[in-house]
PDB file of C-alpha atoms in Angstrom:
ATOM      1  CA  LYS A   1      15.926-137.156 -37.341  1.00 40.00           C
ATOM      2  CA  ILE A   2      15.258-136.447 -33.657  1.00 41.00           C
ATOM      3  CA  ASP A   3      11.674-136.953 -32.517  1.00 44.00           C
ATOM      4  CA  TYR A   4      10.867-134.422 -29.824  1.00 39.00           C
ATOM      5  CA  ASP A   5       7.320-135.642 -29.269  1.00 42.00           C
ATOM      6  CA  SER A   6       8.036-139.053 -27.744  1.00 45.00           C
ATOM      7  CA  PRO A   7      10.300-138.617 -24.698  1.00 48.00           C
ATOM      8  CA  LYS A   8      12.196-141.554 -23.283  1.00 55.00           C
ATOM      9  CA  THR A   9      10.827-143.129 -20.144  1.00 62.00           C
ATOM     10  CA  SER A  10      12.201-142.058 -16.780  1.00 71.00           C
ATOM     11  CA  LEU A  11      13.349-145.638 -16.217  1.00 77.00           C
ATOM     12  CA  MET A  12      15.495-145.521 -19.363  1.00 78.00           C
ATOM     13  CA  ASN A  13      17.039-142.205 -18.291  1.00 79.00           C
ATOM     14  CA  LEU A  14      17.824-143.617 -14.846  1.00 85.00           C
ATOM     15  CA  LEU A  15      19.328-146.773 -16.331  1.00 88.00           C
ATOM     16  CA  GLU A  16      21.598-144.783 -18.657  1.00 88.00           C
ATOM     17  CA  ALA A  17      22.599-142.495 -15.771  1.00 90.00           C
ATOM     18  CA  PHE A  18      23.483-145.500 -13.617  1.00 93.00           C
ATOM     19  CA  ILE A  19      25.534-147.128 -16.403  1.00 93.00           C
ATOM     20  CA  ILE A  20      27.605-143.971 -16.891  1.00 93.00           C
ATOM     21  CA  PHE A  21      28.075-143.422 -13.140  1.00 95.00           C
ATOM     22  CA  ALA A  22      29.005-147.032 -12.427  1.00 94.00           C
ATOM     23  CA  SER A  23      31.400-147.263 -15.373  1.00 92.00           C
ATOM     24  CA  ALA A  24      33.366-144.224 -14.200  1.00 93.00           C
ATOM     25  CA  VAL A  25      33.561-145.407 -10.566  1.00 94.00           C
ATOM     26  CA  LEU A  26      34.471-148.990 -11.452  1.00 93.00           C
ATOM     27  CA  SER A  27      37.077-147.804 -13.965  1.00 90.00           C
ATOM     28  CA  GLY A  28      38.681-145.626 -11.315  1.00 90.00           C
ATOM     29  CA  MET A  29      38.699-148.529  -8.864  1.00 90.00           C
ATOM     30  CA  LEU A  30      40.669-150.584 -11.392  1.00 87.00           C
ATOM     31  CA  PHE A  31      43.606-148.320 -10.572  1.00 84.00           C
ATOM     32  CA  PHE A  32      43.919-150.043  -7.187  1.00 84.00           C
ATOM     33  CA  LEU A  33      43.562-153.560  -8.604  1.00 83.00           C
ATOM     34  CA  PHE A  34      45.862-153.606 -11.630  1.00 76.00           C
ATOM     35  CA  PRO A  35      49.172-151.940 -12.488  1.00 69.00           C
ATOM     36  CA  TRP A  36      48.667-149.110 -14.976  1.00 70.00           C
ATOM     37  CA  ASN A  37      51.426-147.359 -16.859  1.00 71.00           C
ATOM     38  CA  SER A  38      51.347-144.408 -19.224  1.00 72.00           C
ATOM     39  CA  ASN A  39      51.447-146.652 -22.308  1.00 79.00           C
ATOM     40  CA  LYS A  40      48.305-148.575 -21.316  1.00 80.00           C
ATOM     41  CA  LEU A  41      46.532-145.313 -20.546  1.00 81.00           C
ATOM     42  CA  LYS A  42      47.502-143.855 -23.914  1.00 82.00           C
ATOM     43  CA  LEU A  43      46.174-146.937 -25.699  1.00 86.00           C
ATOM     44  CA  LEU A  44      42.819-146.573 -23.926  1.00 86.00           C
ATOM     45  CA  LEU A  45      42.783-142.881 -24.808  1.00 86.00           C
ATOM     46  CA  SER A  46      43.513-143.663 -28.458  1.00 88.00           C
ATOM     47  CA  LEU A  47      40.610-146.130 -28.514  1.00 91.00           C
ATOM     48  CA  SER A  48      38.189-143.641 -26.970  1.00 89.00           C
ATOM     49  CA  GLY A  49      39.441-140.763 -29.123  1.00 89.00           C
ATOM     50  CA  ALA A  50      38.997-142.746 -32.339  1.00 92.00           C
ATOM     51  CA  TYR A  51      35.495-143.850 -31.340  1.00 92.00           C
ATOM     52  CA  LEU A  52      34.392-140.332 -30.349  1.00 91.00           C
ATOM     53  CA  PHE A  53      35.815-138.809 -33.514  1.00 93.00           C
ATOM     54  CA  ALA A  54      34.202-141.442 -35.754  1.00 93.00           C
ATOM     55  CA  ILE A  55      30.684-141.240 -34.265  1.00 92.00           C
ATOM     56  CA  THR A  56      30.913-137.452 -34.337  1.00 92.00           C
ATOM     57  CA  VAL A  57      31.762-137.371 -38.039  1.00 92.00           C
ATOM     58  CA  LEU A  58      29.548-140.269 -39.109  1.00 91.00           C
ATOM     59  CA  HIS A  59      26.399-139.609 -37.084  1.00 88.00           C
ATOM     60  CA  LEU A  60      26.310-136.630 -34.716  1.00 89.00           C
ATOM     61  CA  ILE A  61      27.322-133.848 -37.110  1.00 91.00           C
ATOM     62  CA  PRO A  62      24.984-135.033 -39.916  1.00 90.00           C
ATOM     63  CA  GLU A  63      22.152-135.261 -37.371  1.00 86.00           C
ATOM     64  CA  ILE A  64      22.394-131.691 -36.102  1.00 86.00           C
ATOM     65  CA  TYR A  65      22.652-130.324 -39.656  1.00 88.00           C
ATOM     66  CA  SER A  66      19.653-132.381 -40.800  1.00 84.00           C
ATOM     67  CA  THR A  67      17.305-129.813 -39.220  1.00 76.00           C
ATOM     68  CA  GLY A  68      18.409-127.225 -41.772  1.00 76.00           C
ATOM     69  CA  ASP A  69      19.839-124.674 -39.312  1.00 80.00           C
ATOM     70  CA  HIS A  70      23.021-123.593 -41.068  1.00 81.00           C
ATOM     71  CA  LEU A  71      24.018-121.413 -38.106  1.00 86.00           C
ATOM     72  CA  ILE A  72      24.333-124.481 -35.900  1.00 90.00           C
ATOM     73  CA  GLY A  73      28.054-124.471 -36.634  1.00 92.00           C
ATOM     74  CA  ILE A  74      28.398-121.424 -34.368  1.00 94.00           C
ATOM     75  CA  TYR A  75      27.398-123.569 -31.389  1.00 94.00           C
ATOM     76  CA  LEU A  76      29.717-126.338 -32.529  1.00 94.00           C
ATOM     77  CA  LEU A  77      32.585-123.846 -32.552  1.00 95.00           C
ATOM     78  CA  ALA A  78      31.462-122.561 -29.146  1.00 95.00           C
ATOM     79  CA  GLY A  79      31.767-126.083 -27.741  1.00 93.00           C
ATOM     80  CA  PHE A  80      35.203-126.490 -29.278  1.00 94.00           C
ATOM     81  CA  PHE A  81      36.483-123.271 -27.703  1.00 94.00           C
ATOM     82  CA  LEU A  82      34.683-123.981 -24.418  1.00 93.00           C
ATOM     83  CA  GLN A  83      36.699-127.187 -24.127  1.00 90.00           C
ATOM     84  CA  LEU A  84      39.814-125.231 -25.048  1.00 89.00           C
ATOM     85  CA  ILE A  85      39.153-122.990 -22.030  1.00 90.00           C
ATOM     86  CA  LEU A  86      38.300-125.922 -19.774  1.00 88.00           C
ATOM     87  CA  ASP A  87      41.529-127.577 -20.913  1.00 85.00           C
ATOM     88  CA  TYR A  88      43.475-124.645 -19.516  1.00 82.00           C
ATOM     89  CA  PHE A  89      42.089-125.284 -16.032  1.00 80.00           C
ATOM     90  CA  SER A  90      41.882-129.092 -16.221  1.00 73.00           C
ATOM     91  CA  GLU A  91      45.428-129.195 -17.640  1.00 70.00           C
ATOM     92  CA  GLY A  92      44.405-131.783 -20.205  1.00 70.00           C
ATOM     93  CA  ILE A  93      43.438-134.627 -17.886  1.00 71.00           C
ATOM     94  CA  GLU A  94      40.582-135.398 -20.335  1.00 69.00           C
ATOM     95  CA  HIS A  95      43.222-136.616 -22.757  1.00 65.00           C
ATOM     96  CA  GLY A  96      45.599-138.235 -20.307  1.00 61.00           C
ATOM     97  CA  HIS A  97      47.809-135.416 -19.056  1.00 61.00           C
ATOM     98  CA  ILE A  98      48.673-135.777 -15.380  1.00 64.00           C
ATOM     99  CA  HIS A  99      50.247-132.772 -13.647  1.00 58.00           C
ATOM    100  CA  VAL A 100      50.905-132.973  -9.913  1.00 59.00           C
ATOM    101  CA  HIS A 101      51.011-129.593  -8.149  1.00 57.00           C
ATOM    102  CA  HIS A 102      53.109-128.892  -5.085  1.00 54.00           C
ATOM    103  CA  HIS A 103      52.831-126.307  -2.347  1.00 50.00           C
ATOM    104  CA  HIS A 104      55.838-125.878  -0.077  1.00 48.00           C
ATOM    105  CA  GLY A 105      57.171-129.148  -1.422  1.00 52.00           C
ATOM    106  CA  LYS A 106      53.972-131.097  -0.733  1.00 58.00           C
ATOM    107  CA  ALA A 107      51.653-132.434  -3.430  1.00 57.00           C
ATOM    108  CA  ILE A 108      48.167-130.898  -3.304  1.00 58.00           C
ATOM    109  CA  VAL A 109      44.758-131.771  -4.736  1.00 65.00           C
ATOM    110  CA  PRO A 110      44.097-129.500  -7.785  1.00 74.00           C
ATOM    111  CA  PHE A 111      40.478-128.497  -7.078  1.00 82.00           C
ATOM    112  CA  THR A 112      40.378-126.110 -10.052  1.00 83.00           C
ATOM    113  CA  MET A 113      41.161-129.060 -12.290  1.00 84.00           C
ATOM    114  CA  LEU A 114      38.409-131.111 -10.639  1.00 87.00           C
ATOM    115  CA  LEU A 115      35.886-128.299 -11.120  1.00 89.00           C
ATOM    116  CA  SER A 116      36.764-127.982 -14.805  1.00 88.00           C
ATOM    117  CA  LEU A 117      36.491-131.741 -15.268  1.00 88.00           C
ATOM    118  CA  CYS A 118      33.063-131.734 -13.592  1.00 91.00           C
ATOM    119  CA  ILE A 119      31.800-128.938 -15.866  1.00 91.00           C
ATOM    120  CA  HIS A 120      33.012-130.914 -18.871  1.00 89.00           C
ATOM    121  CA  ALA A 121      31.226-134.065 -17.644  1.00 91.00           C
ATOM    122  CA  PHE A 122      27.990-132.182 -16.894  1.00 93.00           C
ATOM    123  CA  PHE A 123      27.769-130.793 -20.426  1.00 89.00           C
ATOM    124  CA  GLU A 124      28.403-134.240 -21.896  1.00 88.00           C
ATOM    125  CA  GLY A 125      25.326-135.608 -20.172  1.00 87.00           C
ATOM    126  CA  MET A 126      22.820-133.024 -21.334  1.00 85.00           C
ATOM    127  CA  PRO A 127      22.187-134.294 -24.887  1.00 83.00           C
ATOM    128  CA  VAL A 128      21.835-137.874 -23.620  1.00 83.00           C
ATOM    129  CA  GLY A 129      18.911-136.904 -21.405  1.00 75.00           C
ATOM    130  CA  GLY A 130      17.423-134.643 -24.037  1.00 68.00           C
ATOM    131  CA  THR A 131      17.533-136.666 -27.211  1.00 66.00           C
ATOM    132  CA  HIS A 132      14.605-138.957 -27.975  1.00 64.00           C
ATOM    133  CA  ASN A 133      16.461-140.782 -30.718  1.00 69.00           C
ATOM    134  CA  GLU A 134      17.381-144.097 -29.083  1.00 75.00           C
ATOM    135  CA  HIS A 135      20.172-144.786 -31.573  1.00 76.00           C
ATOM    136  CA  THR A 136      21.819-141.453 -30.819  1.00 78.00           C
ATOM    137  CA  SER A 137      21.321-141.970 -27.101  1.00 81.00           C
ATOM    138  CA  ASP A 138      22.938-145.420 -27.162  1.00 83.00           C
ATOM    139  CA  MET A 139      25.959-144.139 -29.093  1.00 84.00           C
ATOM    140  CA  LEU A 140      26.409-141.186 -26.750  1.00 86.00           C
ATOM    141  CA  VAL A 141      26.195-143.396 -23.671  1.00 89.00           C
ATOM    142  CA  PHE A 142      28.683-145.889 -25.103  1.00 88.00           C
ATOM    143  CA  GLY A 143      31.003-143.074 -26.217  1.00 87.00           C
ATOM    144  CA  ILE A 144      30.916-141.413 -22.787  1.00 90.00           C
ATOM    145  CA  VAL A 145      31.566-144.744 -21.047  1.00 91.00           C
ATOM    146  CA  ILE A 146      34.613-145.435 -23.245  1.00 89.00           C
ATOM    147  CA  HIS A 147      35.787-141.861 -22.795  1.00 87.00           C
ATOM    148  CA  ASN A 148      35.394-141.950 -18.989  1.00 88.00           C
ATOM    149  CA  ILE A 149      37.488-145.092 -18.473  1.00 88.00           C
ATOM    150  CA  PRO A 150      40.892-143.473 -19.159  1.00 86.00           C
ATOM    151  CA  ILE A 151      39.795-140.207 -17.495  1.00 87.00           C
ATOM    152  CA  ALA A 152      38.866-142.057 -14.291  1.00 89.00           C
ATOM    153  CA  LEU A 153      42.189-143.920 -14.327  1.00 87.00           C
ATOM    154  CA  ALA A 154      44.137-140.706 -14.933  1.00 84.00           C
ATOM    155  CA  LEU A 155      42.209-138.960 -12.147  1.00 86.00           C
ATOM    156  CA  MET A 156      42.937-141.734  -9.641  1.00 87.00           C
ATOM    157  CA  SER A 157      46.595-141.762 -10.676  1.00 84.00           C
ATOM    158  CA  LEU A 158      46.776-138.019 -10.049  1.00 82.00           C
ATOM    159  CA  LEU A 159      44.997-138.232  -6.702  1.00 83.00           C
ATOM    160  CA  SER A 160      47.206-141.100  -5.540  1.00 83.00           C
ATOM    161  CA  GLN A 161      50.276-138.980  -6.208  1.00 80.00           C
ATOM    162  CA  THR A 162      48.939-136.247  -3.922  1.00 80.00           C
ATOM    163  CA  GLY A 163      49.030-138.700  -1.031  1.00 80.00           C
ATOM    164  CA  ILE A 164      45.410-138.277   0.063  1.00 83.00           C
ATOM    165  CA  ALA A 165      43.526-141.185   1.622  1.00 84.00           C
ATOM    166  CA  LYS A 166      41.991-143.801  -0.649  1.00 88.00           C
ATOM    167  CA  SER A 167      38.524-143.033   0.743  1.00 88.00           C
ATOM    168  CA  LYS A 168      38.857-139.347  -0.202  1.00 89.00           C
ATOM    169  CA  SER A 169      40.094-140.292  -3.660  1.00 89.00           C
ATOM    170  CA  ILE A 170      37.031-142.491  -4.184  1.00 91.00           C
ATOM    171  CA  LEU A 171      34.784-139.643  -2.956  1.00 93.00           C
ATOM    172  CA  LEU A 172      36.299-137.216  -5.476  1.00 91.00           C
ATOM    173  CA  LEU A 173      36.020-139.865  -8.192  1.00 93.00           C
ATOM    174  CA  SER A 174      32.327-140.307  -7.318  1.00 94.00           C
ATOM    175  CA  ILE A 175      31.733-136.565  -7.572  1.00 94.00           C
ATOM    176  CA  PHE A 176      33.197-136.596 -11.082  1.00 93.00           C
ATOM    177  CA  ALA A 177      31.214-139.736 -11.957  1.00 94.00           C
ATOM    178  CA  ILE A 178      27.870-138.228 -10.891  1.00 95.00           C
ATOM    179  CA  MET A 179      28.218-135.055 -12.980  1.00 94.00           C
ATOM    180  CA  THR A 180      27.291-136.605 -16.340  1.00 93.00           C
ATOM    181  CA  PRO A 181      24.173-138.287 -14.868  1.00 93.00           C
ATOM    182  CA  LEU A 182      23.188-134.952 -13.290  1.00 93.00           C
ATOM    183  CA  GLY A 183      23.448-133.272 -16.695  1.00 90.00           C
ATOM    184  CA  MET A 184      21.351-136.081 -18.182  1.00 88.00           C
ATOM    185  CA  LEU A 185      18.641-135.919 -15.531  1.00 85.00           C
ATOM    186  CA  LEU A 186      18.353-132.123 -15.666  1.00 84.00           C
ATOM    187  CA  SER A 187      17.989-132.281 -19.428  1.00 81.00           C
ATOM    188  CA  ALA A 188      15.445-135.107 -19.174  1.00 78.00           C
ATOM    189  CA  TYR A 189      13.442-133.119 -16.611  1.00 76.00           C
ATOM    190  CA  LEU A 190      13.299-130.097 -18.908  1.00 73.00           C
ATOM    191  CA  SER A 191      12.273-132.396 -21.739  1.00 68.00           C
ATOM    192  CA  HIS A 192       9.365-133.906 -19.814  1.00 66.00           C
ATOM    193  CA  ALA A 193       8.320-130.571 -18.347  1.00 61.00           C
ATOM    194  CA  GLN A 194       8.057-129.036 -21.838  1.00 58.00           C
ATOM    195  CA  ALA A 195       9.489-125.896 -20.266  1.00 53.00           C
ATOM    196  CA  ILE A 196      11.219-124.570 -23.378  1.00 56.00           C
ATOM    197  CA  ASP A 197      11.389-124.967 -27.138  1.00 55.00           C
ATOM    198  CA  LEU A 198      12.943-128.439 -27.174  1.00 56.00           C
ATOM    199  CA  SER A 199      13.882-128.592 -30.841  1.00 53.00           C
ATOM    200  CA  SER A 200      15.919-125.395 -30.567  1.00 59.00           C
ATOM    201  CA  TYR A 201      17.388-126.132 -27.141  1.00 73.00           C
ATOM    202  CA  TYR A 202      18.658-129.664 -27.671  1.00 76.00           C
ATOM    203  CA  GLN A 203      19.966-129.011 -31.149  1.00 82.00           C
ATOM    204  CA  LYS A 204      22.184-126.251 -29.783  1.00 85.00           C
ATOM    205  CA  ILE A 205      23.281-128.209 -26.706  1.00 85.00           C
ATOM    206  CA  MET A 206      24.099-131.188 -28.926  1.00 87.00           C
ATOM    207  CA  ALA A 207      26.206-128.922 -31.142  1.00 91.00           C
ATOM    208  CA  VAL A 208      28.124-127.614 -28.120  1.00 92.00           C
ATOM    209  CA  VAL A 209      28.845-131.152 -26.928  1.00 90.00           C
ATOM    210  CA  ILE A 210      29.893-132.179 -30.453  1.00 92.00           C
ATOM    211  CA  GLY A 211      32.375-129.308 -30.394  1.00 94.00           C
ATOM    212  CA  ILE A 212      33.703-130.649 -27.075  1.00 91.00           C
ATOM    213  CA  PHE A 213      33.981-134.142 -28.565  1.00 91.00           C
ATOM    214  CA  LEU A 214      35.834-132.789 -31.597  1.00 93.00           C
ATOM    215  CA  HIS A 215      38.370-130.976 -29.452  1.00 90.00           C
ATOM    216  CA  ILE A 216      39.031-133.938 -27.159  1.00 89.00           C
ATOM    217  CA  SER A 217      39.120-136.606 -29.866  1.00 89.00           C
ATOM    218  CA  THR A 218      41.361-134.684 -32.259  1.00 89.00           C
ATOM    219  CA  THR A 219      43.735-133.739 -29.443  1.00 86.00           C
ATOM    220  CA  ILE A 220      44.018-137.406 -28.445  1.00 84.00           C
ATOM    221  CA  LEU A 221      44.573-138.528 -32.035  1.00 84.00           C
ATOM    222  CA  PHE A 222      47.141-135.804 -32.752  1.00 80.00           C
ATOM    223  CA  GLU A 223      49.033-136.829 -29.618  1.00 71.00           C
ATOM    224  CA  SER A 224      48.828-140.537 -30.400  1.00 57.00           C
ATOM    225  CA  SER A 225      52.003-140.353 -32.464  1.00 57.00           C
ATOM    226  CA  GLU A 226      54.785-139.168 -30.179  1.00 58.00           C
ATOM    227  CA  ASN A 227      57.530-137.172 -31.867  1.00 55.00           C
ATOM    228  CA  HIS A 228      55.716-137.794 -35.176  1.00 54.00           C
ATOM    229  CA  ARG A 229      56.799-141.445 -35.137  1.00 59.00           C
ATOM    230  CA  PHE A 230      54.503-144.172 -36.392  1.00 60.00           C
ATOM    231  CA  ASN A 231      53.342-146.490 -33.597  1.00 77.00           C
ATOM    232  CA  LEU A 232      51.784-149.679 -34.971  1.00 82.00           C
ATOM    233  CA  GLN A 233      50.163-150.614 -31.642  1.00 84.00           C
ATOM    234  CA  LYS A 234      48.408-147.267 -31.265  1.00 86.00           C
ATOM    235  CA  PHE A 235      47.439-147.243 -34.924  1.00 88.00           C
ATOM    236  CA  GLY A 236      45.810-150.643 -34.467  1.00 91.00           C
ATOM    237  CA  VAL A 237      43.862-149.383 -31.442  1.00 90.00           C
ATOM    238  CA  ILE A 238      42.701-146.341 -33.424  1.00 91.00           C
ATOM    239  CA  ILE A 239      41.496-148.595 -36.234  1.00 93.00           C
ATOM    240  CA  LEU A 240      39.660-150.735 -33.650  1.00 94.00           C
ATOM    241  CA  GLY A 241      37.930-147.671 -32.198  1.00 91.00           C
ATOM    242  CA  THR A 242      36.909-146.546 -35.669  1.00 93.00           C
ATOM    243  CA  LEU A 243      35.529-149.987 -36.535  1.00 93.00           C
ATOM    244  CA  MET A 244      33.544-149.998 -33.278  1.00 91.00           C
ATOM    245  CA  ALA A 245      31.996-146.676 -34.271  1.00 90.00           C
ATOM    246  CA  LEU A 246      31.207-147.938 -37.776  1.00 90.00           C
ATOM    247  CA  GLY A 247      29.490-150.919 -36.209  1.00 88.00           C
ATOM    248  CA  THR A 248      27.315-148.831 -33.904  1.00 83.00           C
ATOM    249  CA  VAL A 249      26.392-146.381 -36.676  1.00 80.00           C
ATOM    250  CA  PHE A 250      25.602-148.781 -39.524  1.00 79.00           C
ATOM    251  CA  MET A 251      24.792-152.134 -37.953  1.00 68.00           C
ATOM    252  CA  PHE A 252      22.362-151.198 -35.170  1.00 57.00           C
TER     253      PHE A 252
END
């Protein structure tokens, strides 16, 4: 059960924020160092989707229902449909879809997609800064890091196809990478300031983010079998992601 009376230290919040920021930037930079194809990206997505889905089912959903608020499912559904809307504008880059837009025959940077991706990342960070359950916090941080690796690679692949300078691509990647830490730090500030009813606020925000996780993870897993054909390699990666989640939930 979440303990709202013993907030994490500011140092811990800053460390988690740095880990998430650095992981997204470094993952994006890997695009320039190693050859990446769609199959490798899909395998990474399958790993992250399986891990997110497993920790959501095994730990996050039971935690938010443990408070006894049976209406919490409304917020979970709200998060699911919020991501459905964000998906429309982001065009599914959160689960590996890369769509290059052209204007008068020239590829352009899709700023609407970037904005949607940043909103998604900001919401993901809020429960990390707000929860005072270290186990939950560690799982969320690890889940976001795993989730951000393929997103960062897909984003850099998309930006490279628009033909913009590498420096501008890294700047846009950094803007995406900082959004989750900003959501964390805002939430942590509200937590320390005691500005609102924390137990009500964070429970609902957590439910919204769980809804987002459910949408993203299930979409990835449903798409992991192309043309409804069994793919042993992807199935093995999904099993690995699930085992990783089982380890973090039950062993630590």
